[in-house]
XYZ file of N, CA, C and O in Angstrom:
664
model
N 0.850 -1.169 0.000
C 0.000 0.000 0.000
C 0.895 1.232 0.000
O 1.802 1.289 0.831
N 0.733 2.092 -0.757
C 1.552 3.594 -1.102
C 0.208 4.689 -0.839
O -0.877 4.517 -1.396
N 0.520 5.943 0.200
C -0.303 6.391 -0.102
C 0.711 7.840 0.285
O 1.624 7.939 1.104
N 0.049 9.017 -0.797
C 0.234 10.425 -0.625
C 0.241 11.511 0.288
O -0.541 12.364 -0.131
N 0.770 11.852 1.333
C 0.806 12.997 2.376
C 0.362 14.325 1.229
O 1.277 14.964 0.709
N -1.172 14.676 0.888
C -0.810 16.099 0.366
C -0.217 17.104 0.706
O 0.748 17.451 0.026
N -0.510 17.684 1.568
C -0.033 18.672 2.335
C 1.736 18.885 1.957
O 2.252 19.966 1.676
N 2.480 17.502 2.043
C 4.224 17.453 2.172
C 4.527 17.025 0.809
O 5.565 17.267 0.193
N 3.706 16.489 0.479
C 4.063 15.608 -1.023
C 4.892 14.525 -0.531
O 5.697 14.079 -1.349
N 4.870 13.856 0.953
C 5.383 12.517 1.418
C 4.690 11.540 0.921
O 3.480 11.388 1.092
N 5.592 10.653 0.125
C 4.912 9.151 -0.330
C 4.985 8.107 0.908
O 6.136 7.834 1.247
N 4.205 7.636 1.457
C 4.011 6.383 2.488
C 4.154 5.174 2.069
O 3.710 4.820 0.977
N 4.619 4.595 2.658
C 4.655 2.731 2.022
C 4.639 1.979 3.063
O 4.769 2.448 4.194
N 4.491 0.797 2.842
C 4.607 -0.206 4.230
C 5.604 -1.404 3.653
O 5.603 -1.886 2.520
N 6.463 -1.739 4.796
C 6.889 -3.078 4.632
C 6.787 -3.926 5.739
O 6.804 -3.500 6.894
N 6.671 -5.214 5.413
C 6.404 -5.691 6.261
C 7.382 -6.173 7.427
O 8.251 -6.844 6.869
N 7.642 -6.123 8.909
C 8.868 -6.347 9.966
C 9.392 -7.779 9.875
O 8.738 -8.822 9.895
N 11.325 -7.527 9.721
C 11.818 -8.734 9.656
C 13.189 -8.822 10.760
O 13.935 -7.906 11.107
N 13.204 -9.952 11.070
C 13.922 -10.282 12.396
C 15.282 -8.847 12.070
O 15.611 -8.172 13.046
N 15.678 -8.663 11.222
C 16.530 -7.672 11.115
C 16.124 -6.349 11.710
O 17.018 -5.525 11.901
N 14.783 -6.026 12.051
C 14.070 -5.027 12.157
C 14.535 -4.648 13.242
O 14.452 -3.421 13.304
N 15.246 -5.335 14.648
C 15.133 -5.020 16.083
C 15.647 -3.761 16.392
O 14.960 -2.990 17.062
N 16.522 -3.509 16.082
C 17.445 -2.243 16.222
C 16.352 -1.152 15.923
O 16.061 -0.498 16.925
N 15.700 -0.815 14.810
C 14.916 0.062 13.946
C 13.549 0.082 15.289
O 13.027 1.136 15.652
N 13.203 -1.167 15.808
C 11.595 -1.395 16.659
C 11.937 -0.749 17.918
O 11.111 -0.129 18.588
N 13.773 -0.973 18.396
C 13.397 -0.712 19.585
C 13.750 1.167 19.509
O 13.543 1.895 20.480
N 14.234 1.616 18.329
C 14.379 3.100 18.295
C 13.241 3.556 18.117
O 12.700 4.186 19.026
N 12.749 3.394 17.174
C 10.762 3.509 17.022
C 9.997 3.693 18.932
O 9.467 4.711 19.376
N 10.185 2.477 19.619
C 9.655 2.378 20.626
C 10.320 3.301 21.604
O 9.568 3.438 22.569
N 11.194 3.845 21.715
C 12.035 4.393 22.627
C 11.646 5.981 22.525
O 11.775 6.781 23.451
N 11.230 6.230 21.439
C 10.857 7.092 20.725
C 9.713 7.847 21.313
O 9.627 9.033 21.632
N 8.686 6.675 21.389
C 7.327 6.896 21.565
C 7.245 7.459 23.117
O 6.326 8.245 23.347
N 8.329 7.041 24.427
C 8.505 7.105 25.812
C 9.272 8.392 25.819
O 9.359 8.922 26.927
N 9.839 8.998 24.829
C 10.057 10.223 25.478
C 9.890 11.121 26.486
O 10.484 11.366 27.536
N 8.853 11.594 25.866
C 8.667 12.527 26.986
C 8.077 11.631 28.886
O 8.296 12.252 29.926
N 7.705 10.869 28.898
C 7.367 9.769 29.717
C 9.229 9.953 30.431
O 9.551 10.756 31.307
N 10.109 9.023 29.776
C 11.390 8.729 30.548
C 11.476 10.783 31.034
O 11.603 10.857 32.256
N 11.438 12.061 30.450
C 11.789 13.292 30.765
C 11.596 13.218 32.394
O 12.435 13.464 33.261
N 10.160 12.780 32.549
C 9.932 13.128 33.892
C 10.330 12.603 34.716
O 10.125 13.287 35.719
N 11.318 10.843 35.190
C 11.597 9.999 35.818
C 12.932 10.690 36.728
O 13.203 10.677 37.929
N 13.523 11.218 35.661
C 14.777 11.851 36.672
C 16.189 10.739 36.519
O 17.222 11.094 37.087
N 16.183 9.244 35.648
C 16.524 8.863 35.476
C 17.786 8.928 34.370
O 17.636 9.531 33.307
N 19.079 8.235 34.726
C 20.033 8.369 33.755
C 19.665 7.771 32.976
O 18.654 7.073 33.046
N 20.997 7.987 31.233
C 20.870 7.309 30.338
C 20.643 5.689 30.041
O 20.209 5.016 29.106
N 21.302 5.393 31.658
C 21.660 3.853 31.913
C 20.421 3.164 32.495
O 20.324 1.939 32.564
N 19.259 4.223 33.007
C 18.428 3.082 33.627
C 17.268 3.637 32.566
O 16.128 3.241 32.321
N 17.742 4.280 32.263
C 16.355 4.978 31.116
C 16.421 3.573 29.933
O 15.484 2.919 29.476
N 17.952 3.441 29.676
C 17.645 2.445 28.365
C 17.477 1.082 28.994
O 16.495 0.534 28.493
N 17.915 0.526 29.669
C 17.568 -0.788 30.689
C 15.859 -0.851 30.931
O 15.152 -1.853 30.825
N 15.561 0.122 31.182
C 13.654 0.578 31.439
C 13.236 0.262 29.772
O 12.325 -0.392 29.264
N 14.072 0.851 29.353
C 13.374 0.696 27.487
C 13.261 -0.523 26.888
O 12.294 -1.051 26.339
N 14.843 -1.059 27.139
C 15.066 -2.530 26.672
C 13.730 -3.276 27.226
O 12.964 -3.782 26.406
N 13.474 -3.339 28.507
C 12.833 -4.302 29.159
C 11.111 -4.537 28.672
O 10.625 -5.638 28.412
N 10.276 -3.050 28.626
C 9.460 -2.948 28.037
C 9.301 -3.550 26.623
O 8.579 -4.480 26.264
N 10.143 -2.798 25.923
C 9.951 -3.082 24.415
C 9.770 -4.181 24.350
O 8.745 -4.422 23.713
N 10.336 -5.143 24.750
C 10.932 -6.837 24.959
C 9.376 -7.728 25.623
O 9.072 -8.889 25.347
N 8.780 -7.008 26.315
C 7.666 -7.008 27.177
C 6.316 -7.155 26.170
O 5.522 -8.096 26.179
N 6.272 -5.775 25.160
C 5.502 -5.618 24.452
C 5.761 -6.419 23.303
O 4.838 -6.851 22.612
N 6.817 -6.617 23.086
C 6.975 -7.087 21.399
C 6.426 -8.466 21.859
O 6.022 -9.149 20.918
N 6.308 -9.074 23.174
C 6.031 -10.957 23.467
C 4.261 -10.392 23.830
O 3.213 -10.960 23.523
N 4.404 -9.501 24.343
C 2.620 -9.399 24.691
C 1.791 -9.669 23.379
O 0.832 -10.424 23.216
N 2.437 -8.834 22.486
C 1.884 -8.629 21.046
C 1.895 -9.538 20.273
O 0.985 -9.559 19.445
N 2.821 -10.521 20.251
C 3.339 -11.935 19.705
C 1.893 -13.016 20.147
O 1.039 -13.530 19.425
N 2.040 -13.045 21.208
C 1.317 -13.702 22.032
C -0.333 -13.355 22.055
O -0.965 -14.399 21.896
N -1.097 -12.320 22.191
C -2.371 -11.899 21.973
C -2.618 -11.766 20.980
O -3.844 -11.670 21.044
N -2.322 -11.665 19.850
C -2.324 -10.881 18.393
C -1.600 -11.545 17.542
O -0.985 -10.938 16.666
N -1.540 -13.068 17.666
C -0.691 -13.602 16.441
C -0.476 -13.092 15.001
O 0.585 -13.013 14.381
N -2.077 -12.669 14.497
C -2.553 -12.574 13.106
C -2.456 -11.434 12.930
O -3.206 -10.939 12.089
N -1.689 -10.739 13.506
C -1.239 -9.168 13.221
C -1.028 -8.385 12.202
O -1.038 -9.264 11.341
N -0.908 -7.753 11.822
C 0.628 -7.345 10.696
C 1.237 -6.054 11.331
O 0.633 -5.026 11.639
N 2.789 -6.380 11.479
C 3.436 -5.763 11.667
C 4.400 -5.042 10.843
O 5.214 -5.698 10.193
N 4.404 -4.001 10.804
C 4.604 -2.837 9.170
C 5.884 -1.852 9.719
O 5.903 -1.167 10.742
N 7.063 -2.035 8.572
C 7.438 -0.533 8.924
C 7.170 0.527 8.102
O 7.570 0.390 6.946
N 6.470 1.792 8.439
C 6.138 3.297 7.666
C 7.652 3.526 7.229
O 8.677 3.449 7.906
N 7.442 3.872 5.696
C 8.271 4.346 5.079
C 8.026 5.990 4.381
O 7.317 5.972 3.375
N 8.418 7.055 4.713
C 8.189 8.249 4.278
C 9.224 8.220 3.205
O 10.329 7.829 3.581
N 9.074 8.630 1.647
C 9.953 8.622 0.726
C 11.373 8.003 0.671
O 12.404 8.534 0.260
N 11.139 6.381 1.334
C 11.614 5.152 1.196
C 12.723 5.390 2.718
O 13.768 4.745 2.807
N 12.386 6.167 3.569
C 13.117 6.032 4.697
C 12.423 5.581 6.306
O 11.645 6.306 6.925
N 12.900 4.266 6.765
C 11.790 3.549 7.808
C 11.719 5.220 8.818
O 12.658 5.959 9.114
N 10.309 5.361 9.121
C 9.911 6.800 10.135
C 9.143 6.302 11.370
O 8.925 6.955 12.391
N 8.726 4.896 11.080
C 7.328 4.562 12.476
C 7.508 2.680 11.625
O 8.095 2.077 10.726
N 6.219 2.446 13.073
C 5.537 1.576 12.859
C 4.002 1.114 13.057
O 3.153 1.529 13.846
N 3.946 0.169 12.122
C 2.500 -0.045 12.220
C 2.180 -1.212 12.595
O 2.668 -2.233 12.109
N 1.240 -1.181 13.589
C 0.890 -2.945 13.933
C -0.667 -2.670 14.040
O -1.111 -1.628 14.523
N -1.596 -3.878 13.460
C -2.549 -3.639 13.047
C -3.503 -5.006 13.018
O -3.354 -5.798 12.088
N -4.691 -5.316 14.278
C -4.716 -6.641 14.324
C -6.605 -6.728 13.540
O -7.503 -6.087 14.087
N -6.858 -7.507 12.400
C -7.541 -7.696 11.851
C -8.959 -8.195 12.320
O -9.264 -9.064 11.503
N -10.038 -8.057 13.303
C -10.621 -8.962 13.353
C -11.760 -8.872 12.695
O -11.978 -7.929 11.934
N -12.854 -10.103 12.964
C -14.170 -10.805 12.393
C -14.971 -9.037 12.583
O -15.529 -8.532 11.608
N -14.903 -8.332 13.869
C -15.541 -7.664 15.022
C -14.868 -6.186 14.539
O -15.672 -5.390 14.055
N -13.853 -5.881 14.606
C -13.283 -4.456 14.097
C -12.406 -4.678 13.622
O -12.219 -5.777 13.101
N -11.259 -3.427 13.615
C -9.985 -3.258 13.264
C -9.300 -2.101 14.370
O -9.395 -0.898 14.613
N -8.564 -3.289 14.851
C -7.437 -2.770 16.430
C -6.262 -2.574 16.108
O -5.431 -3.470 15.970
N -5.972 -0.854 15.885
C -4.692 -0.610 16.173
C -3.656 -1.103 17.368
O -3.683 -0.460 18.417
N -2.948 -1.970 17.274
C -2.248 -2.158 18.133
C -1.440 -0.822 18.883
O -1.720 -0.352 19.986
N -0.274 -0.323 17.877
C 0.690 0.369 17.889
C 0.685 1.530 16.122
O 0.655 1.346 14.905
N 0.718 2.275 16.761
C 1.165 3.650 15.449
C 1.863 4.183 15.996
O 1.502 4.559 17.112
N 3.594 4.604 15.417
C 4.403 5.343 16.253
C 5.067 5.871 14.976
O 5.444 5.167 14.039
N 5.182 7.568 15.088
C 6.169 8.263 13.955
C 6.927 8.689 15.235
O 6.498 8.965 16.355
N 8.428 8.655 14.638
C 9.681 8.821 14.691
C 9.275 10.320 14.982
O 8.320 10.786 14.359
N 10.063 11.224 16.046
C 9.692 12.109 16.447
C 9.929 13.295 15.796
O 9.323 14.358 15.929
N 11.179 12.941 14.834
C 11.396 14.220 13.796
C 10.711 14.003 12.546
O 11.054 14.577 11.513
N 9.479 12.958 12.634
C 8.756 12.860 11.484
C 7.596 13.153 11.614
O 6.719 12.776 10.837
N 7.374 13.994 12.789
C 5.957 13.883 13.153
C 5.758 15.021 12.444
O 6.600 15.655 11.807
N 3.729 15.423 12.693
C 3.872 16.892 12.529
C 3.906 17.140 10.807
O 4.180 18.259 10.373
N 3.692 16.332 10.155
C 3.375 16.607 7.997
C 2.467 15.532 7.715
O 2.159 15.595 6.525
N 1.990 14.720 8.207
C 0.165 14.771 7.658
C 0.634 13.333 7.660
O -0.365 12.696 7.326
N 2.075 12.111 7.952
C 1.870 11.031 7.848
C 1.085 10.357 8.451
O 0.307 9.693 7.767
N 0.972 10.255 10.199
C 0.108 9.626 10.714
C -1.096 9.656 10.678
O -1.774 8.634 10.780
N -1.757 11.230 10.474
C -3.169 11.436 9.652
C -3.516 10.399 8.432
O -4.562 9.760 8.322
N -2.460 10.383 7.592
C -3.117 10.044 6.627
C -2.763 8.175 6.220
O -2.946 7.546 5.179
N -2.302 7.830 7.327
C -2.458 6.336 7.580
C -3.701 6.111 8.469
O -4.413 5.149 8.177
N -4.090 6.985 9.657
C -5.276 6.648 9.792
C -6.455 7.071 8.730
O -7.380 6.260 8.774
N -6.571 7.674 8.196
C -7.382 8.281 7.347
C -7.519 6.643 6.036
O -8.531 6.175 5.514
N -6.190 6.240 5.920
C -6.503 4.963 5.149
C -7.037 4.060 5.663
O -7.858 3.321 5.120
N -6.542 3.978 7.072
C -7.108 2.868 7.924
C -8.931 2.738 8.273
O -9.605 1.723 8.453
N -9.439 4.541 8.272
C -11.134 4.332 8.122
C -11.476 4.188 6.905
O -12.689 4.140 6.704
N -10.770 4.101 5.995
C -11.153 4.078 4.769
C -11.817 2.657 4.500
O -12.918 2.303 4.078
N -10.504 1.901 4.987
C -10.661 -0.165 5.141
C -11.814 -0.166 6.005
O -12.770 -0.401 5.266
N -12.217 -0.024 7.195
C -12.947 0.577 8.591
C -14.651 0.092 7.400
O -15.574 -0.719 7.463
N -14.208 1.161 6.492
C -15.934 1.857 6.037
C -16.210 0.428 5.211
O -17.241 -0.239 5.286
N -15.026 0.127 4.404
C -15.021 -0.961 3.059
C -15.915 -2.219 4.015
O -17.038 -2.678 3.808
N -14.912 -2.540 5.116
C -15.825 -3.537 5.766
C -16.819 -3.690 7.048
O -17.132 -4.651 7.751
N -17.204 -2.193 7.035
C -18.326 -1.613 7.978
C -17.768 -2.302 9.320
O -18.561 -3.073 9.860
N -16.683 -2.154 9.851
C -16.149 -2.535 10.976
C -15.792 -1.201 11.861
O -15.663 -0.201 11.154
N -15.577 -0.950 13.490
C -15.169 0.210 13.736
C -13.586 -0.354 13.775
O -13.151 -1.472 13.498
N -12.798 1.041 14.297
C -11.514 1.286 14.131
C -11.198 1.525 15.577
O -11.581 2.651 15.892
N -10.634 0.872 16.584
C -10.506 1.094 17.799
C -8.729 1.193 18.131
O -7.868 0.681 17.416
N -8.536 1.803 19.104
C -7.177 2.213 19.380
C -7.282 2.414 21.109
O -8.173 2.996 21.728
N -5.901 1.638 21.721
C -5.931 2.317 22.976
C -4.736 3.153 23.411
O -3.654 2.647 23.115
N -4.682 4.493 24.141
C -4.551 5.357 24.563
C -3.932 5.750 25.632
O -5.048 6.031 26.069
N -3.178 6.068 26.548
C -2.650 6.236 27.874
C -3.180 7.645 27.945
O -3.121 8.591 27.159
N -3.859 7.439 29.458
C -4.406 8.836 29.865
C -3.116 9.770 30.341
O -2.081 9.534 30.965
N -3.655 10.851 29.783
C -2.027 11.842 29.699
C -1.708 12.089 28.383
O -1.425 13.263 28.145
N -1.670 11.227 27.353
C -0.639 11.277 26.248
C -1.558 12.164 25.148
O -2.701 12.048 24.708
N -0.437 13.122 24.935
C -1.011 14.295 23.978
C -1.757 13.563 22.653
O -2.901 13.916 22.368
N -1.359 12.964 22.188
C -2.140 11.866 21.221
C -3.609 11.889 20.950
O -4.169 11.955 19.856
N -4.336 11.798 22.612
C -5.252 11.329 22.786
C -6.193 12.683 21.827
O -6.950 12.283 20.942
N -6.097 13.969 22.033
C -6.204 14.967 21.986
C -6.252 14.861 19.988
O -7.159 15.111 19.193
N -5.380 14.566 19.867
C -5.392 13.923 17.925
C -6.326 12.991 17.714
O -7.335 13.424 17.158
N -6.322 12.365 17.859
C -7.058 11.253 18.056
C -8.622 11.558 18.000
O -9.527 11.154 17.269
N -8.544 12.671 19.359
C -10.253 13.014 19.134
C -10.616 13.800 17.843
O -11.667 13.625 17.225
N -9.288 15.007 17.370
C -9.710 15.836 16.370
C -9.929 14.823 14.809
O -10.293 15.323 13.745
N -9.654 13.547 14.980
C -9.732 12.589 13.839
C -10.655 11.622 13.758
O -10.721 10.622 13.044
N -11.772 12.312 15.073
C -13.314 11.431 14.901
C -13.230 10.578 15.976
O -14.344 10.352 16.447
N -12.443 10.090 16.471
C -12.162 9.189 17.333
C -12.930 9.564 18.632
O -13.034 10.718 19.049
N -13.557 8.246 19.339
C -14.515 8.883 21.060
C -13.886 7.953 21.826
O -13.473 6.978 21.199
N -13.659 7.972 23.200
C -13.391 7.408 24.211
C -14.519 6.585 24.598
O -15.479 7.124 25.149
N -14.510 5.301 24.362
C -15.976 4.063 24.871
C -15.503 3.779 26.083
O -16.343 4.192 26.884
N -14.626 3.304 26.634
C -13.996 2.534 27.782
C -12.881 3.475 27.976
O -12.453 4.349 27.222
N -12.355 2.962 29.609
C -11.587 3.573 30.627
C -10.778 2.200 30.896
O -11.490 1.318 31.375
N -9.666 1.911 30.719
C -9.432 0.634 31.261
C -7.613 0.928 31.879
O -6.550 1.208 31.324
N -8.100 0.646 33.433
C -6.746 1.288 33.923
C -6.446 2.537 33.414
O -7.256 3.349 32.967
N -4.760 2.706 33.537
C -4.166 4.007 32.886
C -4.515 4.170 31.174
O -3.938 5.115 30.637
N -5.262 3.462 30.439
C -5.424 3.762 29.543
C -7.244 3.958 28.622
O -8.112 3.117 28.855
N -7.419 4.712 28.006
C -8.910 4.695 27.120
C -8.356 3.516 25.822
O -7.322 3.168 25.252
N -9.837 3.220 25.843
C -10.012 2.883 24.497
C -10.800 3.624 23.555
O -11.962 4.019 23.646
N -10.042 3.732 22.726
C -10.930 5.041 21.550
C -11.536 4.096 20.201
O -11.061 3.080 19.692
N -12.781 4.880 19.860
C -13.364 3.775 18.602
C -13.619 5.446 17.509
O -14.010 6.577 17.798
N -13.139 4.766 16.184
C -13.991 5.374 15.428
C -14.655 4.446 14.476
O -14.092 3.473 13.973
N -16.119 4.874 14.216
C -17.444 4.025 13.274
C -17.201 4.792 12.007
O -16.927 5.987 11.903
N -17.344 3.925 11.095
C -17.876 4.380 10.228
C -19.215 5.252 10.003
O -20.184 4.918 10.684
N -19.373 6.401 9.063
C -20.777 6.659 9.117
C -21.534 6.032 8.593
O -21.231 5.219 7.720
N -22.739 6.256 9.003
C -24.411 4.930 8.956
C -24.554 5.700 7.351
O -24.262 6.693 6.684
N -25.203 4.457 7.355
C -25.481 5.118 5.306
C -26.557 5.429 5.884
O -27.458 5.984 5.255
């Protein structure tokens, strides 16, 4: 799938994640904790030990709940920027994980991967659900992109967007 950033004239692509990928998943992921590790007060040494451990955490959670996944790396004019993990079901379509690279944020890519993603959403009249950590500026995008908060679960929402009713 290739799709157009108007706004930047960024071409998007996906490939799909290969054991070579680790290095690239855990910078992606490390990425996403930024501002999170800012506030800990923590050195470089327990900040990345905290990172390693998670990532490692999530990548088996995700393995494990979500076999039938697909796990994608975003390519902005053929350079890996994020990732996409994306679990298919009978019932909706569950973003696992969407993460742009932090100097890629901010030019219409992640918009316009979700924007493809309701597109699939509408094709098979499924909603589009995503979960959220309360706090994370995200959430705030998220709403301006249709998205509602259904559930509260722990530190995190779950956000759905429906297709519209014909």
């Amino acid at each position: 799938m290739s799709v157009e950033s108007p706004a930047t004239n960024i071409t998007v692509e996906f490939r799909d994640v290969t054991p070579d990928d680790q290095p690239l998943l855990f910078r992606i992921y490390a990425s996403s904790r930024e501002m999170e590790l800012s506030f800990t007060g923590w050195n470089l040494e327990q900040q990345a030990a905290f990172l390693q451990h998670q990532f490692q955490a999530q990548q088996t959670h995700y393995a494990k709940y979500y076999p039938n996944a697909t796990h994608q790396i975003i390519l902005a004019n053929d350079e890996a920027v994020g990732r996409l993990w994306v679990e298919r079901r009978k019932e909706e379509l569950l973003i696992l994980d969407l993460v742009v690279l932090t100097a890629s944020r901010r030019n219409g890519i992640g918009s316009r991967i979700l924007q493809q993603l309701k597109e699939e959403a509408v094709q098979l009249g499924l909603p589009l659900h995503i979960s959220v950590e309360m706090g994370n500026p995200s959430l705030a995008y998220f709403q301006r992109l249709g998205f509602a908060v259904i559930n509260e679960n722990g530190p995190h929402f779950t956000l759905e967007w429906r297709p519209p009713a014909e």
